[in-house]
Short mmCIF file of C-alpha atoms and ligand atoms in Angstrom, two decimals:
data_model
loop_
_atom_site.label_atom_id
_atom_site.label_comp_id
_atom_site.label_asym_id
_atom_site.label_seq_id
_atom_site.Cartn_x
_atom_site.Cartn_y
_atom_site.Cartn_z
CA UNK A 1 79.16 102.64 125.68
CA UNK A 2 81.63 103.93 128.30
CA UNK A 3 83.42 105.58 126.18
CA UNK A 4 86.97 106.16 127.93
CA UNK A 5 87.56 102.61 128.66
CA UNK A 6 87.43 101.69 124.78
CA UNK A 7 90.22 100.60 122.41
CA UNK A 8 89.48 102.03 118.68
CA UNK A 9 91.51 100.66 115.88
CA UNK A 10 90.91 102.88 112.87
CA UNK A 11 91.67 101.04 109.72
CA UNK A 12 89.83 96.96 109.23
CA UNK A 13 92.34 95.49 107.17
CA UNK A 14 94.69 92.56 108.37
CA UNK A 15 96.48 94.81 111.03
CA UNK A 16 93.41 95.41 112.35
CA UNK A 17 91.64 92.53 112.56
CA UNK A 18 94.65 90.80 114.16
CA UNK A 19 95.07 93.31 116.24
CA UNK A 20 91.25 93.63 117.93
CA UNK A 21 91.81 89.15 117.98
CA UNK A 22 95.33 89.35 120.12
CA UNK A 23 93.02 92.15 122.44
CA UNK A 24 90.92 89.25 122.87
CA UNK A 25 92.87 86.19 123.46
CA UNK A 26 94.96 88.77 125.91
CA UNK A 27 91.93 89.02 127.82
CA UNK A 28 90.50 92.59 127.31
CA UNK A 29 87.32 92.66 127.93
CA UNK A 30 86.14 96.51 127.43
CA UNK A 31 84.90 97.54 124.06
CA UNK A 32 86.59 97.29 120.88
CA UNK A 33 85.51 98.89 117.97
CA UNK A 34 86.98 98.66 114.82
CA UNK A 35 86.27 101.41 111.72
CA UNK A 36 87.02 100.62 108.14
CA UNK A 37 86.39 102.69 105.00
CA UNK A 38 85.94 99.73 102.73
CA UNK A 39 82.53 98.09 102.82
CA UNK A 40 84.13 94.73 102.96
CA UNK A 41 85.09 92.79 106.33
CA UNK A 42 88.72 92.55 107.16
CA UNK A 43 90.90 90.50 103.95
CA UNK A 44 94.17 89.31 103.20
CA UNK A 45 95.54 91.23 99.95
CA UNK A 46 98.08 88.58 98.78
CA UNK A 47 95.95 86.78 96.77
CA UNK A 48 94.27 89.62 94.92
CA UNK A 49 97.17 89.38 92.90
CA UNK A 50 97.61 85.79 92.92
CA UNK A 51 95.17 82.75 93.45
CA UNK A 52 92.31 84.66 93.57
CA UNK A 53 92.96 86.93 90.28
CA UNK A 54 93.75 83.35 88.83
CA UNK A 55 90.55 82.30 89.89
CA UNK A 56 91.79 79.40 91.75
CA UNK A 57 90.98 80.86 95.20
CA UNK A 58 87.19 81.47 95.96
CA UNK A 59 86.30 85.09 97.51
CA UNK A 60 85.52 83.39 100.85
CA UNK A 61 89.05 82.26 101.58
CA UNK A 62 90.18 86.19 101.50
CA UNK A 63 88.78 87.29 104.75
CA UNK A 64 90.70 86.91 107.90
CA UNK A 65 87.81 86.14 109.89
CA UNK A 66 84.31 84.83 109.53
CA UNK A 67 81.56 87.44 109.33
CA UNK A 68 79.82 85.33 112.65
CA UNK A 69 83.56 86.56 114.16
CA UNK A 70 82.76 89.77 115.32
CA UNK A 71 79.81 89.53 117.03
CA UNK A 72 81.35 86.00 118.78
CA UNK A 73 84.37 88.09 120.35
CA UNK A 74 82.41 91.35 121.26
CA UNK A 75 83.68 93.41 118.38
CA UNK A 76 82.18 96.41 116.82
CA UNK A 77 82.78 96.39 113.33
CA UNK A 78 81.94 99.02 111.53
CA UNK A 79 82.38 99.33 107.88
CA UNK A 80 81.74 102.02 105.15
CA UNK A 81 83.23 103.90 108.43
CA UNK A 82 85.81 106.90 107.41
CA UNK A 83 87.41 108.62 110.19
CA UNK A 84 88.41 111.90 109.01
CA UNK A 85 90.16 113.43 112.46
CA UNK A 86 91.90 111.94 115.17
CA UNK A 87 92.27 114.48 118.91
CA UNK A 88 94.35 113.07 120.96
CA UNK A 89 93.99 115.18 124.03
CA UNK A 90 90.23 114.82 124.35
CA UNK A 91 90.95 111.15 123.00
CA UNK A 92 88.05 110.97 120.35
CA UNK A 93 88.42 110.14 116.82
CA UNK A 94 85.84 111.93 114.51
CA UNK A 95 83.79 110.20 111.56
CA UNK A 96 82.61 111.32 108.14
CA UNK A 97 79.30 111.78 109.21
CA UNK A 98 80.73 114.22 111.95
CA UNK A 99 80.00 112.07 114.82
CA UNK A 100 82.49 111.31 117.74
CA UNK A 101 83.97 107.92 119.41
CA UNK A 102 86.18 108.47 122.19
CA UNK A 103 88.68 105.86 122.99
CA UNK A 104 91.49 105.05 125.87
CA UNK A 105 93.59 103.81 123.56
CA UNK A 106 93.43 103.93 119.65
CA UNK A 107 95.78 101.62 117.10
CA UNK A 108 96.24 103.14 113.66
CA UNK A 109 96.25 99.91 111.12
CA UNK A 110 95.07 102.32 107.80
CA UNK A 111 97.31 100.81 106.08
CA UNK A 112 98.87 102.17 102.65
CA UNK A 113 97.38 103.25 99.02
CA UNK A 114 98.72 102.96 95.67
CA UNK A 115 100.42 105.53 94.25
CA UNK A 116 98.80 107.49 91.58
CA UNK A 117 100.92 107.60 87.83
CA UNK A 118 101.06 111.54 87.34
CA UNK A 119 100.38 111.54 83.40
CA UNK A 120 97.33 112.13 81.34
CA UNK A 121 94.69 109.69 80.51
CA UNK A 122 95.41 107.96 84.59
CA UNK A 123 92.14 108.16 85.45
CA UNK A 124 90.58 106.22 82.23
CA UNK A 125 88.28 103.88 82.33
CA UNK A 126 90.33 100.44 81.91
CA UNK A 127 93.15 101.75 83.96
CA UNK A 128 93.76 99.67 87.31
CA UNK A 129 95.28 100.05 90.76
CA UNK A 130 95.50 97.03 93.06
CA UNK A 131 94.63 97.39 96.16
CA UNK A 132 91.11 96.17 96.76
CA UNK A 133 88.90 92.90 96.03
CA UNK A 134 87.27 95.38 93.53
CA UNK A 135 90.52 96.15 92.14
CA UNK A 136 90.96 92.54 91.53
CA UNK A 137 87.45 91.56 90.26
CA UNK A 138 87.60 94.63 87.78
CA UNK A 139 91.17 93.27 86.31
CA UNK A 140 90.23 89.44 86.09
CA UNK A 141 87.13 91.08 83.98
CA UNK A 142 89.45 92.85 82.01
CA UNK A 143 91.47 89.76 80.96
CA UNK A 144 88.60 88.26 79.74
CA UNK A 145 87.64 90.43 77.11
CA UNK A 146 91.19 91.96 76.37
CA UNK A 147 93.59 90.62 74.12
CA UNK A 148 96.70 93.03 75.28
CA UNK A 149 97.56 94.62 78.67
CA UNK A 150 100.28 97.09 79.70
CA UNK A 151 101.18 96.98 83.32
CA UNK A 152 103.32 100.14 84.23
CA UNK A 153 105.94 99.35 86.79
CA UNK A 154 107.92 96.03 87.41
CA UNK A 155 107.16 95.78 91.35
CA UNK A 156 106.15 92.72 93.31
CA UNK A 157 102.47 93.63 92.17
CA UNK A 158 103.08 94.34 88.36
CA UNK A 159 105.13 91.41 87.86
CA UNK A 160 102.71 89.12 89.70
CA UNK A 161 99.58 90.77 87.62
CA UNK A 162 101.51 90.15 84.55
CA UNK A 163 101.64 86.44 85.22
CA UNK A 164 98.27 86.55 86.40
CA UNK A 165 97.39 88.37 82.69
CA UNK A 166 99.80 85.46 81.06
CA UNK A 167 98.10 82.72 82.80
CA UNK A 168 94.58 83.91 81.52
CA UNK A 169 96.18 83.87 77.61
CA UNK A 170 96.30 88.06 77.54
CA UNK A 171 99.39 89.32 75.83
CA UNK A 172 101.63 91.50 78.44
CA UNK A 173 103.99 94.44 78.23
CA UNK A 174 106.07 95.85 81.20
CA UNK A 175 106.84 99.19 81.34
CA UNK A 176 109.44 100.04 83.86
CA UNK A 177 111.82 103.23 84.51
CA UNK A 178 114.74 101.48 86.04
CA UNK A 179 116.91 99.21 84.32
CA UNK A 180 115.55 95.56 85.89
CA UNK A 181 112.50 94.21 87.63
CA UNK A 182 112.79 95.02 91.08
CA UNK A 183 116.31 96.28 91.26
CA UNK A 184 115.71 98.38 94.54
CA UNK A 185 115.11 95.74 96.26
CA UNK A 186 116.66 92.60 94.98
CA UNK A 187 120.15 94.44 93.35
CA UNK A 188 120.97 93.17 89.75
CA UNK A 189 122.01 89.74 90.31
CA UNK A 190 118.76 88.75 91.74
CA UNK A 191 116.35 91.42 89.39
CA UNK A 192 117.85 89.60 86.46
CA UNK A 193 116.11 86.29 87.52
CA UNK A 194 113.28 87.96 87.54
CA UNK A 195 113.48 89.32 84.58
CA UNK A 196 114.49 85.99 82.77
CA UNK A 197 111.71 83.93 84.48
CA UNK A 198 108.67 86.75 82.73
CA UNK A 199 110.49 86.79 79.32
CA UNK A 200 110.51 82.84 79.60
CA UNK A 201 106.96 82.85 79.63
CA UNK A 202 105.99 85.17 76.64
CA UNK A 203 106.36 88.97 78.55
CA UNK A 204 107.61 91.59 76.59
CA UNK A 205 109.75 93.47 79.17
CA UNK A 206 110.95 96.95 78.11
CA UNK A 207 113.09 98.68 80.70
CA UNK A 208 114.35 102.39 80.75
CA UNK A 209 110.91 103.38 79.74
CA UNK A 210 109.21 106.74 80.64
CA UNK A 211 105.77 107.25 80.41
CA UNK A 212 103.88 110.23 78.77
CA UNK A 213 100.08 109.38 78.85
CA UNK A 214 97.70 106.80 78.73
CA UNK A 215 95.64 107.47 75.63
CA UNK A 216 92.00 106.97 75.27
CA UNK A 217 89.12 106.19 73.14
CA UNK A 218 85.93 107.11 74.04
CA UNK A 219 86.74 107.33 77.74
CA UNK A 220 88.45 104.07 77.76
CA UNK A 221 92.23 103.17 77.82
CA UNK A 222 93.62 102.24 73.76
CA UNK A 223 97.37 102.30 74.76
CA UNK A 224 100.38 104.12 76.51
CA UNK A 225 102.36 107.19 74.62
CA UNK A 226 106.04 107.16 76.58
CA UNK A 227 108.55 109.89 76.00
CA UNK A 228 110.21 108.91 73.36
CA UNK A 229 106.89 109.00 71.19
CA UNK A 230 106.55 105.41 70.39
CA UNK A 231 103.18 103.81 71.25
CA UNK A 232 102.10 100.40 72.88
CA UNK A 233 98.42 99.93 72.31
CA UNK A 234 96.75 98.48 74.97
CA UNK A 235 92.78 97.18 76.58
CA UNK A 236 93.92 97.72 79.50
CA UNK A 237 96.55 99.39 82.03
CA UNK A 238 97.50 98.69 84.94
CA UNK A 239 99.69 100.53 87.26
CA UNK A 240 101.89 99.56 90.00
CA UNK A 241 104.43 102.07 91.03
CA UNK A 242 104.48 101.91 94.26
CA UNK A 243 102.31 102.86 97.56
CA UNK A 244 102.48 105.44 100.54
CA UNK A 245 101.25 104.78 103.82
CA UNK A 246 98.01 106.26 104.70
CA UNK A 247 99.52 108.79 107.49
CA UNK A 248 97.63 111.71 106.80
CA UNK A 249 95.30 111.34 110.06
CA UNK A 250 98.23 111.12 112.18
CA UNK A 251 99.89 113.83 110.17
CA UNK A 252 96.68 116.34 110.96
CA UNK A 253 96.22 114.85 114.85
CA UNK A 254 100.34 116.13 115.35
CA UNK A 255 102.05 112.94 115.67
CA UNK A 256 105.37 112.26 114.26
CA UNK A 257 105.43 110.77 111.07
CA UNK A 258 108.54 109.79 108.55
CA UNK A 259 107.85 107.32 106.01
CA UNK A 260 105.14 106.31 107.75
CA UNK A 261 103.62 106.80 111.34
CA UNK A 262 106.88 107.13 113.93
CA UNK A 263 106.31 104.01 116.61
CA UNK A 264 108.97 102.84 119.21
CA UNK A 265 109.87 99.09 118.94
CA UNK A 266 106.83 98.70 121.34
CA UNK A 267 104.77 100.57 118.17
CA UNK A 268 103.32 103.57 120.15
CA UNK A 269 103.91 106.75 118.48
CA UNK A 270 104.98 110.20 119.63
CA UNK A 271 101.77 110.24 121.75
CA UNK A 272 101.54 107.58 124.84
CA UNK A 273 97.71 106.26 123.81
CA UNK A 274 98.13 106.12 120.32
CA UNK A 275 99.87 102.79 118.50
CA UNK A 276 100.39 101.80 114.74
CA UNK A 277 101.09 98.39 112.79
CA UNK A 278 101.04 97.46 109.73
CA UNK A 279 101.98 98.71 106.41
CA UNK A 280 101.85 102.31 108.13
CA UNK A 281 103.92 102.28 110.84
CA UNK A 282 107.24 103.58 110.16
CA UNK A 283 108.75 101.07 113.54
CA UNK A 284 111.92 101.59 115.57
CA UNK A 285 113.77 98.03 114.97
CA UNK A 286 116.48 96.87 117.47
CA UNK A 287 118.05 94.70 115.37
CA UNK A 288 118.83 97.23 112.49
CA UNK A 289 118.95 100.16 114.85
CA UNK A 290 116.76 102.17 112.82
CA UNK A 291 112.86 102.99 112.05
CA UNK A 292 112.48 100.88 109.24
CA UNK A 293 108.38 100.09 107.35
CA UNK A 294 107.58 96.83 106.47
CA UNK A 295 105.22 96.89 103.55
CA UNK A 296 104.23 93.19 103.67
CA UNK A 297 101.37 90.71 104.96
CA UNK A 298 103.86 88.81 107.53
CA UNK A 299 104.57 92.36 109.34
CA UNK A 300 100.58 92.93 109.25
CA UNK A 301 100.32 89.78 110.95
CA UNK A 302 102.33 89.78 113.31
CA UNK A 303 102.88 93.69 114.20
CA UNK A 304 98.67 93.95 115.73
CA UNK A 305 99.66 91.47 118.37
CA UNK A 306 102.61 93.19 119.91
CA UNK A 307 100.61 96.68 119.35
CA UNK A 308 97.93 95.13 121.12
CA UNK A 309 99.53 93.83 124.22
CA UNK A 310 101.51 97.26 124.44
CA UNK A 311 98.10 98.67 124.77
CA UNK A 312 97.45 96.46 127.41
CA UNK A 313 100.34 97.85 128.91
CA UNK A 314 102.26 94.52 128.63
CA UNK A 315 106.06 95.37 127.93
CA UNK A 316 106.78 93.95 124.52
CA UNK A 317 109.06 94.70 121.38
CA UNK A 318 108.51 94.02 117.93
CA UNK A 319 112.12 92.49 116.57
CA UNK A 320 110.92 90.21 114.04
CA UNK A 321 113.22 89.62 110.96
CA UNK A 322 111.01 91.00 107.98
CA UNK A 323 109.87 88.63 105.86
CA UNK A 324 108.03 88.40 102.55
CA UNK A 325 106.89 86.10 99.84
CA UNK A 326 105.79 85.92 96.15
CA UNK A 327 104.19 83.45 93.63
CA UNK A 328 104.81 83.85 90.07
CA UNK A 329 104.14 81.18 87.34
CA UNK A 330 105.81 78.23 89.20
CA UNK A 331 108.29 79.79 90.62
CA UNK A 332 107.23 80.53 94.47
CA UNK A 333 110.24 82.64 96.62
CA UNK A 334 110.49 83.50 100.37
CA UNK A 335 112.42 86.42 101.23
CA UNK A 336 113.72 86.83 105.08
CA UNK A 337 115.99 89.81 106.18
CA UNK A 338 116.61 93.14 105.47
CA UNK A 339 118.77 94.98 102.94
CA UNK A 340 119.14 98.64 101.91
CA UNK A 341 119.86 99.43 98.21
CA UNK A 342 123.57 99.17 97.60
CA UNK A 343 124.31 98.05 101.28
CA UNK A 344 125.67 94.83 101.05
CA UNK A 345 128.79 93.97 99.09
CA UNK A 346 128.29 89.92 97.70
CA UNK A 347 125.79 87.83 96.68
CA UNK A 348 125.97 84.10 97.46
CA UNK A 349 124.20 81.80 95.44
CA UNK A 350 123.51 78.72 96.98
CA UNK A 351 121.69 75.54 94.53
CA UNK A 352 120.59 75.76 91.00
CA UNK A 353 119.70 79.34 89.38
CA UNK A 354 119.20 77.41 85.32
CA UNK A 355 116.30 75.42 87.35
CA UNK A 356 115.41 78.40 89.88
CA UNK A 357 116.09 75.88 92.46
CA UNK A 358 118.54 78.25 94.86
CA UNK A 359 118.83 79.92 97.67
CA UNK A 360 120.41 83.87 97.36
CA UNK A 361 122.21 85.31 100.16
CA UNK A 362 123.24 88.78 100.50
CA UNK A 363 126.03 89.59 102.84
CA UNK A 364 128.20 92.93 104.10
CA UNK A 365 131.34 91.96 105.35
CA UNK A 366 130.47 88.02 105.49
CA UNK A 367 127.44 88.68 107.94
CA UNK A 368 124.12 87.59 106.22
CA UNK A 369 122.20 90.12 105.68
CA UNK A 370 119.37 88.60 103.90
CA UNK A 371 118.14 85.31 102.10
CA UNK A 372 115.87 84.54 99.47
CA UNK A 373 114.77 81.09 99.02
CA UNK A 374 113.58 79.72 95.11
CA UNK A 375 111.16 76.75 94.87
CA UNK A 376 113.79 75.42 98.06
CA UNK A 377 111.18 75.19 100.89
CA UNK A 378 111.69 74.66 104.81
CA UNK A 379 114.70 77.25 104.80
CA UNK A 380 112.99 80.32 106.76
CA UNK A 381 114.26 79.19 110.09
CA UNK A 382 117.82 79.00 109.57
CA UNK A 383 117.63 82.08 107.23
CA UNK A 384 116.22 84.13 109.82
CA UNK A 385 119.06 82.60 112.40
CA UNK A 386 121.95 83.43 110.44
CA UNK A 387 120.26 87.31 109.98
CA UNK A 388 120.10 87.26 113.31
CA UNK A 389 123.18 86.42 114.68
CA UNK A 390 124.85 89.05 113.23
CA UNK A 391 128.08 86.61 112.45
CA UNK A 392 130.03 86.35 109.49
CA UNK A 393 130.02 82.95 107.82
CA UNK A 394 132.21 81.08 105.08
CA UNK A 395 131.16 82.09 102.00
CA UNK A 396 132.22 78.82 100.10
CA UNK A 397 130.40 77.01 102.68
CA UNK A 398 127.09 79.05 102.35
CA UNK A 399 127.27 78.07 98.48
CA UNK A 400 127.64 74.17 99.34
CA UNK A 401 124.35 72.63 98.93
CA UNK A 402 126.48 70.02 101.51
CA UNK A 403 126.88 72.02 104.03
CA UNK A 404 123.84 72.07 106.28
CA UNK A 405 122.61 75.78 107.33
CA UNK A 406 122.39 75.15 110.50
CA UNK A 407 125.75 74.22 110.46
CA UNK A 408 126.76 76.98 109.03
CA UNK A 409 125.14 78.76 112.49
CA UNK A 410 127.38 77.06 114.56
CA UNK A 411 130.24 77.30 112.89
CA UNK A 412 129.35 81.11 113.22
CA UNK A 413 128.94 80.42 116.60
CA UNK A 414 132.35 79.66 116.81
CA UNK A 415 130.78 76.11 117.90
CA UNK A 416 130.87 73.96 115.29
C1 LIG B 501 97.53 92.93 95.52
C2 LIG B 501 98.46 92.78 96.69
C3 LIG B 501 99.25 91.66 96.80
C4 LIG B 501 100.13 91.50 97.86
N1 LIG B 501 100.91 90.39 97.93
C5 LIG B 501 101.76 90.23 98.97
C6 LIG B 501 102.60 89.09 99.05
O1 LIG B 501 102.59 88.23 98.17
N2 LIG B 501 103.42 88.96 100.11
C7 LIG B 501 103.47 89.88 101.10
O2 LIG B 501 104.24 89.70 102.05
N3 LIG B 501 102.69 90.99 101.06
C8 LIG B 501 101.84 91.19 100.01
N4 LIG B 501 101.05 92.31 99.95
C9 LIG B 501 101.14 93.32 101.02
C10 LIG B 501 100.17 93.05 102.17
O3 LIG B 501 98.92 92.72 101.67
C11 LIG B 501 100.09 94.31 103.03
O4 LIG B 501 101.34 94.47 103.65
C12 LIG B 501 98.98 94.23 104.08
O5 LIG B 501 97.73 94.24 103.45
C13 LIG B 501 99.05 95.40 105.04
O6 LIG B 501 97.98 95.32 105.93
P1 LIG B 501 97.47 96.56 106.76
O7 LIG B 501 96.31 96.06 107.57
O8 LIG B 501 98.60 97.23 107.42
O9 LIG B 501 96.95 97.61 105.68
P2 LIG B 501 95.80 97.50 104.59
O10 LIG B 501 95.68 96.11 104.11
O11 LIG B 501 96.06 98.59 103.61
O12 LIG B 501 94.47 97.86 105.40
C14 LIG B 501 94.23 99.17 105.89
C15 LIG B 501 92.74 99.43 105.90
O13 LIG B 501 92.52 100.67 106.56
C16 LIG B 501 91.49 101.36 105.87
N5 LIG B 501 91.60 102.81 106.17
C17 LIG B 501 92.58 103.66 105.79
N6 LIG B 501 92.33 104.90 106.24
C18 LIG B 501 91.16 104.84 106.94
C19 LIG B 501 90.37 105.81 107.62
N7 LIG B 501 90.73 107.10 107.71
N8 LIG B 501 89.21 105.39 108.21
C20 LIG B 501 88.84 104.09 108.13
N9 LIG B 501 89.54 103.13 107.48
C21 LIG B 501 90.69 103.50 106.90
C22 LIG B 501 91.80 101.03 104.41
O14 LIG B 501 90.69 101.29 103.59
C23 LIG B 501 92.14 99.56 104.51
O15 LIG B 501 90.99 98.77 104.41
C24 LIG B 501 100.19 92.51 98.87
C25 LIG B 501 99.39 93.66 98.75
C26 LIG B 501 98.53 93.80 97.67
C27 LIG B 501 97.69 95.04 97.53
#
């Protein structure tokens, strides 16, 4: 292989794999290779919490290509593949096995792991992370034979396991620190929706809660201990607090890295050959004016193909409102925008919340900052138009179900 003309993309999850197929359809035609640790060809993650945990989606919808994919469009996959160095100034990335690839460009796409619960009795047999197809084939096991989970933190991933874990007939308890489901992210008018919709369907929800250890029998998971010495006994555990991007390759090889990998809104990093997508790039946004990461499958998408035309030396920006999505018993939600904690000062509700029919909107200073749309479907467009334009709209008129959103955009527009 001639080595300096190849682009490496270390890390064959989504990111990757879209990226190596936008290097194609741009027209590269030098060598790709893409390296993944995971034995398993690139795969979407959503549904390892959702359909496919369920058991209503078959393994073979996961992947984001076909396995005949690679070989079609000149890509060398390799998996099992760890790269365990990156040196950027003889441009070679090192593997596990200590053998070399050199590249003339390299995209980091290695994406982000779950973070570990610091306690005794984590690493017990029957306690889960969710991360990986295994992940999820070891916890739909687990609700087979167990009568009772806990699932420690009341995140996008615990809350959707929990359903998952209600669905299959398993008794649930939440455990989570702060005082609501998702209250970072959502703020309290919004969390408490949440919250409602899992103690409608039979979860026992306990928030405030610290935990001390997992306790064990035999090498196996019996329960939780939390701090203030009560006990919940338990089959199983499973734990989602949270994930941190995987930056520690970039970290060693000297690039910049702050909550994730540092990338200009074109995604190359502090070094000119070296890119990063995905759920660890840490990306300079023009809209916001800040580096903001995007932990979610849309930005994983879309990211890879703006990473891979910069490679191609194309000039491109990535200024995409972020956008995310969730399925939970039969409530399904889209959520398009971007809000800090405590950063926006009013929350319009717009439609029916006793149904969970609605559309939320939260706004600073009358400008929409994001919107989150309930079981209400064909919204994202407008959404996305009013974050955009940076305006500041009627808030009576944003709650009136008879006011068309676009209409709204004009009237924003000073148009309408
Ligand atoms: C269970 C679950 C459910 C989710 N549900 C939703 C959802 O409903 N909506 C939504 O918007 N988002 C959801 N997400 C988030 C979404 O899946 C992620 O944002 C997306 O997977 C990020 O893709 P990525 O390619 O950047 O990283 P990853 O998917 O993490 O892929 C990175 C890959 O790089 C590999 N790698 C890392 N380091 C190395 C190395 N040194 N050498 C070789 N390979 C390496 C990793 O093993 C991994 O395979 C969910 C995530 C999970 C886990």
């Amino acid at each position: 292989m001639a080595a300096n003309t190849a682009f490496v993309i270390v890390g064959a999850g989504l990111a990757g794999a879209r990226a190596a197929q936008t290097l194609r359809e741009e027209g590269f035609d030098g060598p790709i290779v893409l390296l993944g640790e995971e034995n398993e060809r690139p795969y979407e993650r959503p549904p390892l919490s959702k359909g496919y945990l369920l058991g209503k989606d078959e393994r073979d919808s996961v992947y984001v290509h076909p396995p005949q994919w690679y070989a079609e469009h000149d890509v060398d996959l390799r998996l099992g593949t760890t790269v365990t160095a990156i040196d950027p100034a003889a441009h070679e990335v090192t593997l596990a096995d200590g053998s070399r690839i050199g590249y003339a460009k390299l995209l980091l796409t290695t994406g982000s792991s779950p973070r570990r619960l610091p306690v005794p009795g984590a690493d017990l047999d029957s306690v889960h992370y969710l991360r990986r197809l295994a992940d999820s084939d070891r916890i739909k096991e687990s609700f087979e034979s167990a009568s009772r989970v806990v699932v420690i933190g009341a995140g996008w991933i615990g809350l959707e396991t929990a359903a998952a874990a209600r669905a299959a007939g398993v008794e649930v308890t939440v455990l989570e620190m702060a005082e609501l489901p998702l209250l970072r992210v959502l703020g309290r008018e919004v969390s408490q929706i949440f919250a409602d919709l899992h103690t409608d369907h039979g979860v026992d929800l306990r928030f405030g809660e610290q935990v001390a250890e997992i306790t064990g029998n035999g090498g196996r998971a019996n329960g939780v201990l939390l701090a203030d010495g009560s006990r919940i006994t338990a089959d199983a555990v499973i734990v989602g607090v949270g994930i941190t991007p995987n930056t520690q390759l970039a970290d060693a090889a000297g690039l910049e890295v702050d909550n994730g990998i540092r990338v200009d809104a074109d995604l190359r990093t502090s070094h000119p050959d070296i890119y990063a997508a995905g759920d660890v790039a840490g990306a300079f946004h023009p809209l916001f004016g800040k580096h903001i990461r995007v932990e979610h499958w849309a930005n994983a998408v879309n990211q890879p193909q703006v990473a891979a035309k910069a490679m191609l030396g194309q000039d491109v920006t990535y200024d995409r409102v972020p956008y995310f999505f969730t399925d939970q018993y039969d409530l399904g939600m889209e959520y398009t925008g971007y809000v800090e904690p405590d950063a926006y000062d009013q929350v319009v509700f717009r439609g029916r919340r006793d149904t969970r029919e609605f559309i939320a909107f939260w706004l600073a200073e009358g400008r929409v900052l994001a919107g989150m749309n309930v079981n209400v479907w064909d919204v994202t467009d407008p959404i996305r138009d009013l974050v955009t334009s940076g305006r500041a709209v009627d808030a009576k008129e944003l709650a009136d179900t008879g006011v068309p959103l676009t209409h709204l955009l004009r009237r924003s527009d000073g148009t309408g």
